[in-house]
Amino acid sequence: MKQVEFFYDFGSPYSYLAFHQLPRIAKAAGAEVVWRPMLLGGIFQATGNHSPAEVPVKAAHMQVDLQRWAAYFGVPFQMNPFFPINTLSLMRGATALQMRGDAEGLQRYNAAIYAAMFETPRNMGLPEEIGKVLHAAGFDPAQFLAMVNDQAVKDRLKSDTAEAVARGVFGAPTFFVGDKMFWGQDRLHFVEHVLADK
């Protein structure tokens, strides 16, 4: 089956937009989405890249740009007033569910966390807020805490982030179809074309 890898971090609003579009594109092409959680802070540190939020003129434009794209795609979007948020625990959670082979749980988790980040924004840097969101989505917050503190999960997220860097990733979202890399949700039409040709 054709595959498209999706390297993402919950702290990236553009990854949120891609999260809503990529499954539709993959389904139309008869392809499978391979979810690849990574730590964007680690990517930035390793590559010398920076968040647009750190550059005032880019940050101002990003606010407008995100609203335009959300309207274009027809998805709800509110910029999180607590942005940027440390997503370490959130990304470990995605990694843990992936390691358990819980595909349904990972999708439910992704949807719940992205909604709490950019639909009805909450301060997802606070453990108590994470716990409330998880509980509402049908997860056990205590079990989640145990998962994200598992050394194997920590190591896997580090190694997956290092793999992303080694493959040329410098930001999120990043997509791979085979060895072809595409960065940014505004390149999804290229992903669509490549999948159609496979």
PDB file of C-alpha atoms in Angstrom:
ATOM      1  CA  MET A   1       0.000   0.000   0.000  1.00  0.00           C
ATOM      2  CA  LYS A   2       1.175   3.533  -0.755  1.00  0.00           C
ATOM      3  CA  GLN A   3       2.261   5.504   2.303  1.00  0.00           C
ATOM      4  CA  VAL A   4       2.824   9.096   3.294  1.00  0.00           C
ATOM      5  CA  GLU A   5       4.771   9.820   6.477  1.00  0.00           C
ATOM      6  CA  PHE A   6       3.566  12.791   8.510  1.00  0.00           C
ATOM      7  CA  PHE A   7       6.135  14.284  10.905  1.00  0.00           C
ATOM      8  CA  TYR A   8       4.242  16.524  13.301  1.00  0.00           C
ATOM      9  CA  ASP A   9       4.264  18.354  16.618  1.00  0.00           C
ATOM     10  CA  PHE A  10       1.156  19.589  18.424  1.00  0.00           C
ATOM     11  CA  GLY A  11       2.807  22.978  18.900  1.00  0.00           C
ATOM     12  CA  SER A  12       2.667  23.676  15.165  1.00  0.00           C
ATOM     13  CA  PRO A  13      -0.576  25.325  14.024  1.00  0.00           C
ATOM     14  CA  TYR A  14       0.267  24.484  10.428  1.00  0.00           C
ATOM     15  CA  SER A  15       0.523  20.815  11.436  1.00  0.00           C
ATOM     16  CA  TYR A  16      -2.987  21.184  12.862  1.00  0.00           C
ATOM     17  CA  LEU A  17      -4.215  22.299   9.443  1.00  0.00           C
ATOM     18  CA  ALA A  18      -2.404  19.391   7.773  1.00  0.00           C
ATOM     19  CA  PHE A  19      -3.892  16.972  10.309  1.00  0.00           C
ATOM     20  CA  HIS A  20      -7.337  17.816   8.965  1.00  0.00           C
ATOM     21  CA  GLN A  21      -6.364  17.562   5.282  1.00  0.00           C
ATOM     22  CA  LEU A  22      -3.860  14.737   4.920  1.00  0.00           C
ATOM     23  CA  PRO A  23      -6.164  11.792   5.767  1.00  0.00           C
ATOM     24  CA  ARG A  24      -8.598  12.884   3.043  1.00  0.00           C
ATOM     25  CA  ILE A  25      -5.789  13.209   0.493  1.00  0.00           C
ATOM     26  CA  ALA A  26      -4.337   9.828   1.455  1.00  0.00           C
ATOM     27  CA  LYS A  27      -7.711   8.084   1.317  1.00  0.00           C
ATOM     28  CA  ALA A  28      -8.432   9.458  -2.165  1.00  0.00           C
ATOM     29  CA  ALA A  29      -5.066   8.129  -3.341  1.00  0.00           C
ATOM     30  CA  GLY A  30      -5.484   4.737  -1.670  1.00  0.00           C
ATOM     31  CA  ALA A  31      -2.576   5.545   0.635  1.00  0.00           C
ATOM     32  CA  GLU A  32      -1.901   5.076   4.321  1.00  0.00           C
ATOM     33  CA  VAL A  33      -0.825   7.898   6.644  1.00  0.00           C
ATOM     34  CA  VAL A  34       2.152   6.914   8.799  1.00  0.00           C
ATOM     35  CA  TRP A  35       2.010   9.162  11.858  1.00  0.00           C
ATOM     36  CA  ARG A  36       5.472  10.304  12.980  1.00  0.00           C
ATOM     37  CA  PRO A  37       5.392  12.334  16.199  1.00  0.00           C
ATOM     38  CA  MET A  38       8.579  14.320  16.781  1.00  0.00           C
ATOM     39  CA  LEU A  39       9.754  17.133  19.023  1.00  0.00           C
ATOM     40  CA  LEU A  40       9.885  20.398  17.105  1.00  0.00           C
ATOM     41  CA  GLY A  41      12.080  22.034  19.747  1.00  0.00           C
ATOM     42  CA  GLY A  42      14.652  19.311  19.159  1.00  0.00           C
ATOM     43  CA  ILE A  43      14.427  19.853  15.407  1.00  0.00           C
ATOM     44  CA  PHE A  44      15.005  23.595  15.804  1.00  0.00           C
ATOM     45  CA  GLN A  45      17.929  23.022  18.159  1.00  0.00           C
ATOM     46  CA  ALA A  46      19.597  20.529  15.824  1.00  0.00           C
ATOM     47  CA  THR A  47      19.078  22.532  12.623  1.00  0.00           C
ATOM     48  CA  GLY A  48      19.429  26.118  13.842  1.00  0.00           C
ATOM     49  CA  ASN A  49      15.911  26.884  12.664  1.00  0.00           C
ATOM     50  CA  HIS A  50      13.503  29.043  14.690  1.00  0.00           C
ATOM     51  CA  SER A  51       9.762  29.331  15.144  1.00  0.00           C
ATOM     52  CA  PRO A  52       8.130  32.167  13.138  1.00  0.00           C
ATOM     53  CA  ALA A  53       6.698  33.270  16.487  1.00  0.00           C
ATOM     54  CA  GLU A  54      10.197  34.411  17.462  1.00  0.00           C
ATOM     55  CA  VAL A  55      10.322  36.942  14.593  1.00  0.00           C
ATOM     56  CA  PRO A  56       7.771  39.722  15.271  1.00  0.00           C
ATOM     57  CA  VAL A  57       6.919  40.537  11.640  1.00  0.00           C
ATOM     58  CA  LYS A  58       6.574  36.832  10.778  1.00  0.00           C
ATOM     59  CA  ALA A  59       4.472  36.245  13.881  1.00  0.00           C
ATOM     60  CA  ALA A  60       2.091  39.034  12.915  1.00  0.00           C
ATOM     61  CA  HIS A  61       1.709  37.688   9.389  1.00  0.00           C
ATOM     62  CA  MET A  62       1.313  34.125  10.653  1.00  0.00           C
ATOM     63  CA  GLN A  63      -1.821  35.137  12.574  1.00  0.00           C
ATOM     64  CA  VAL A  64      -3.438  36.360   9.347  1.00  0.00           C
ATOM     65  CA  ASP A  65      -2.092  33.507   7.233  1.00  0.00           C
ATOM     66  CA  LEU A  66      -3.428  30.820   9.566  1.00  0.00           C
ATOM     67  CA  GLN A  67      -6.906  32.362   9.549  1.00  0.00           C
ATOM     68  CA  ARG A  68      -6.865  32.453   5.755  1.00  0.00           C
ATOM     69  CA  TRP A  69      -5.846  28.813   5.461  1.00  0.00           C
ATOM     70  CA  ALA A  70      -8.378  27.671   8.073  1.00  0.00           C
ATOM     71  CA  ALA A  71     -11.145  29.479   6.178  1.00  0.00           C
ATOM     72  CA  TYR A  72      -9.928  27.988   2.901  1.00  0.00           C
ATOM     73  CA  PHE A  73      -9.957  24.459   4.313  1.00  0.00           C
ATOM     74  CA  GLY A  74     -13.189  25.035   6.237  1.00  0.00           C
ATOM     75  CA  VAL A  75     -11.782  24.017   9.609  1.00  0.00           C
ATOM     76  CA  PRO A  76     -12.220  25.780  12.964  1.00  0.00           C
ATOM     77  CA  PHE A  77      -9.175  27.657  14.173  1.00  0.00           C
ATOM     78  CA  GLN A  78      -8.274  29.921  17.072  1.00  0.00           C
ATOM     79  CA  MET A  79      -4.703  30.862  17.816  1.00  0.00           C
ATOM     80  CA  ASN A  80      -3.784  29.567  21.242  1.00  0.00           C
ATOM     81  CA  PRO A  81      -3.187  32.553  23.550  1.00  0.00           C
ATOM     82  CA  PHE A  82      -0.677  30.462  25.527  1.00  0.00           C
ATOM     83  CA  PHE A  83       1.447  29.813  22.410  1.00  0.00           C
ATOM     84  CA  PRO A  84       4.207  28.678  22.327  1.00  0.00           C
ATOM     85  CA  ILE A  85       3.534  25.673  24.553  1.00  0.00           C
ATOM     86  CA  ASN A  86       6.062  23.074  25.664  1.00  0.00           C
ATOM     87  CA  THR A  87       4.763  19.937  23.933  1.00  0.00           C
ATOM     88  CA  LEU A  88       7.230  17.408  25.350  1.00  0.00           C
ATOM     89  CA  SER A  89       4.627  15.453  27.373  1.00  0.00           C
ATOM     90  CA  LEU A  90       2.075  15.699  24.563  1.00  0.00           C
ATOM     91  CA  MET A  91       4.478  14.295  21.983  1.00  0.00           C
ATOM     92  CA  ARG A  92       5.578  11.538  24.354  1.00  0.00           C
ATOM     93  CA  GLY A  93       1.901  10.627  24.680  1.00  0.00           C
ATOM     94  CA  ALA A  94       1.555  10.238  20.912  1.00  0.00           C
ATOM     95  CA  THR A  95       4.762   8.208  20.796  1.00  0.00           C
ATOM     96  CA  ALA A  96       3.562   5.924  23.604  1.00  0.00           C
ATOM     97  CA  LEU A  97       0.263   5.178  21.856  1.00  0.00           C
ATOM     98  CA  GLN A  98       2.143   4.482  18.635  1.00  0.00           C
ATOM     99  CA  MET A  99       4.528   2.111  20.427  1.00  0.00           C
ATOM    100  CA  ARG A 100       1.519   0.239  21.830  1.00  0.00           C
ATOM    101  CA  GLY A 101       0.126  -0.196  18.334  1.00  0.00           C
ATOM    102  CA  ASP A 102      -3.071   1.598  19.353  1.00  0.00           C
ATOM    103  CA  ALA A 103      -4.004   3.182  16.003  1.00  0.00           C
ATOM    104  CA  GLU A 104      -7.539   4.100  17.081  1.00  0.00           C
ATOM    105  CA  GLY A 105      -6.300   5.554  20.342  1.00  0.00           C
ATOM    106  CA  LEU A 106      -3.634   7.597  18.556  1.00  0.00           C
ATOM    107  CA  GLN A 107      -6.233   9.123  16.231  1.00  0.00           C
ATOM    108  CA  ARG A 108      -8.537   9.953  19.132  1.00  0.00           C
ATOM    109  CA  TYR A 109      -5.593  11.419  21.026  1.00  0.00           C
ATOM    110  CA  ASN A 110      -4.368  13.486  18.061  1.00  0.00           C
ATOM    111  CA  ALA A 111      -7.863  14.903  17.524  1.00  0.00           C
ATOM    112  CA  ALA A 112      -8.350  15.741  21.215  1.00  0.00           C
ATOM    113  CA  ILE A 113      -4.968  17.423  21.641  1.00  0.00           C
ATOM    114  CA  TYR A 114      -5.176  19.421  18.408  1.00  0.00           C
ATOM    115  CA  ALA A 115      -8.688  20.586  19.337  1.00  0.00           C
ATOM    116  CA  ALA A 116      -7.433  21.730  22.736  1.00  0.00           C
ATOM    117  CA  MET A 117      -4.545  23.528  21.064  1.00  0.00           C
ATOM    118  CA  PHE A 118      -6.273  25.303  18.164  1.00  0.00           C
ATOM    119  CA  GLU A 119     -10.059  24.910  18.259  1.00  0.00           C
ATOM    120  CA  THR A 120     -11.008  25.681  21.859  1.00  0.00           C
ATOM    121  CA  PRO A 121      -7.550  26.718  23.071  1.00  0.00           C
ATOM    122  CA  ARG A 122      -6.357  25.671  26.502  1.00  0.00           C
ATOM    123  CA  ASN A 123      -3.001  25.942  28.213  1.00  0.00           C
ATOM    124  CA  MET A 124      -1.766  22.466  27.332  1.00  0.00           C
ATOM    125  CA  GLY A 125       1.523  23.141  29.056  1.00  0.00           C
ATOM    126  CA  LEU A 126      -0.246  22.567  32.389  1.00  0.00           C
ATOM    127  CA  PRO A 127      -0.574  18.956  33.600  1.00  0.00           C
ATOM    128  CA  GLU A 128      -4.033  19.609  35.047  1.00  0.00           C
ATOM    129  CA  GLU A 129      -5.308  20.902  31.700  1.00  0.00           C
ATOM    130  CA  ILE A 130      -3.836  17.906  29.886  1.00  0.00           C
ATOM    131  CA  GLY A 131      -5.575  15.642  32.405  1.00  0.00           C
ATOM    132  CA  LYS A 132      -8.971  17.268  31.790  1.00  0.00           C
ATOM    133  CA  VAL A 133      -8.643  16.983  28.020  1.00  0.00           C
ATOM    134  CA  LEU A 134      -7.536  13.357  28.237  1.00  0.00           C
ATOM    135  CA  HIS A 135     -10.375  12.432  30.586  1.00  0.00           C
ATOM    136  CA  ALA A 136     -12.940  14.035  28.263  1.00  0.00           C
ATOM    137  CA  ALA A 137     -11.493  12.054  25.331  1.00  0.00           C
ATOM    138  CA  GLY A 138     -11.778   8.744  27.198  1.00  0.00           C
ATOM    139  CA  PHE A 139      -8.188   8.366  28.367  1.00  0.00           C
ATOM    140  CA  ASP A 140      -6.955   7.633  31.891  1.00  0.00           C
ATOM    141  CA  PRO A 141      -4.765  10.593  32.959  1.00  0.00           C
ATOM    142  CA  ALA A 142      -2.880   8.459  35.495  1.00  0.00           C
ATOM    143  CA  GLN A 143      -2.082   5.869  32.829  1.00  0.00           C
ATOM    144  CA  PHE A 144      -0.987   8.665  30.500  1.00  0.00           C
ATOM    145  CA  LEU A 145       1.398   9.996  33.153  1.00  0.00           C
ATOM    146  CA  ALA A 146       2.934   6.553  33.535  1.00  0.00           C
ATOM    147  CA  MET A 147       3.335   6.201  29.766  1.00  0.00           C
ATOM    148  CA  VAL A 148       5.057   9.548  29.228  1.00  0.00           C
ATOM    149  CA  ASN A 149       7.483   8.847  32.066  1.00  0.00           C
ATOM    150  CA  ASP A 150       8.488   5.468  30.611  1.00  0.00           C
ATOM    151  CA  GLN A 151      12.159   5.638  29.625  1.00  0.00           C
ATOM    152  CA  ALA A 152      11.501   3.601  26.475  1.00  0.00           C
ATOM    153  CA  VAL A 153       8.969   6.219  25.329  1.00  0.00           C
ATOM    154  CA  LYS A 154      11.381   9.061  26.071  1.00  0.00           C
ATOM    155  CA  ASP A 155      14.132   7.296  24.124  1.00  0.00           C
ATOM    156  CA  ARG A 156      11.849   6.558  21.174  1.00  0.00           C
ATOM    157  CA  LEU A 157      10.773  10.195  20.820  1.00  0.00           C
ATOM    158  CA  LYS A 158      14.421  11.257  20.922  1.00  0.00           C
ATOM    159  CA  SER A 159      15.416   8.696  18.297  1.00  0.00           C
ATOM    160  CA  ASP A 160      12.464   9.555  16.045  1.00  0.00           C
ATOM    161  CA  THR A 161      13.364  13.243  16.273  1.00  0.00           C
ATOM    162  CA  ALA A 162      16.991  12.427  15.458  1.00  0.00           C
ATOM    163  CA  GLU A 163      15.816  10.344  12.492  1.00  0.00           C
ATOM    164  CA  ALA A 164      13.780  13.297  11.241  1.00  0.00           C
ATOM    165  CA  VAL A 165      16.848  15.557  11.418  1.00  0.00           C
ATOM    166  CA  ALA A 166      18.971  12.954   9.622  1.00  0.00           C
ATOM    167  CA  ARG A 167      16.399  12.833   6.820  1.00  0.00           C
ATOM    168  CA  GLY A 168      16.468  16.595   6.355  1.00  0.00           C
ATOM    169  CA  VAL A 169      13.479  17.720   8.433  1.00  0.00           C
ATOM    170  CA  PHE A 170      13.791  21.298   9.706  1.00  0.00           C
ATOM    171  CA  GLY A 171      10.205  22.163  10.630  1.00  0.00           C
ATOM    172  CA  ALA A 172       6.629  20.951  10.900  1.00  0.00           C
ATOM    173  CA  PRO A 173       4.633  19.662   9.231  1.00  0.00           C
ATOM    174  CA  THR A 174       6.922  17.588   7.026  1.00  0.00           C
ATOM    175  CA  PHE A 175       5.753  14.807   4.733  1.00  0.00           C
ATOM    176  CA  PHE A 176       7.632  12.000   3.018  1.00  0.00           C
ATOM    177  CA  VAL A 177       6.390   9.939   0.106  1.00  0.00           C
ATOM    178  CA  GLY A 178       9.221   7.472  -0.312  1.00  0.00           C
ATOM    179  CA  ASP A 179      12.394   9.586  -0.365  1.00  0.00           C
ATOM    180  CA  LYS A 180      10.598  12.753  -1.505  1.00  0.00           C
ATOM    181  CA  MET A 181      10.269  15.336   1.267  1.00  0.00           C
ATOM    182  CA  PHE A 182       7.687  18.128   1.404  1.00  0.00           C
ATOM    183  CA  TRP A 183       7.602  20.808   4.093  1.00  0.00           C
ATOM    184  CA  GLY A 184       4.555  22.847   5.052  1.00  0.00           C
ATOM    185  CA  GLN A 185       0.830  22.273   4.765  1.00  0.00           C
ATOM    186  CA  ASP A 186       0.819  24.558   1.718  1.00  0.00           C
ATOM    187  CA  ARG A 187       2.752  21.814  -0.129  1.00  0.00           C
ATOM    188  CA  LEU A 188       0.018  19.246   0.332  1.00  0.00           C
ATOM    189  CA  HIS A 189      -0.964  19.539  -3.325  1.00  0.00           C
ATOM    190  CA  PHE A 190       2.538  18.262  -4.193  1.00  0.00           C
ATOM    191  CA  VAL A 191       1.991  15.313  -1.837  1.00  0.00           C
ATOM    192  CA  GLU A 192      -1.331  14.683  -3.555  1.00  0.00           C
ATOM    193  CA  HIS A 193       0.271  14.698  -7.016  1.00  0.00           C
ATOM    194  CA  VAL A 194       3.094  12.344  -6.021  1.00  0.00           C
ATOM    195  CA  LEU A 195       0.678   9.889  -4.413  1.00  0.00           C
ATOM    196  CA  ALA A 196      -1.474   9.939  -7.556  1.00  0.00           C
ATOM    197  CA  ASP A 197       1.565   9.046  -9.685  1.00  0.00           C
ATOM    198  CA  LYS A 198       2.625   6.074  -7.551  1.00  0.00           C
TER     199      LYS A 198
END
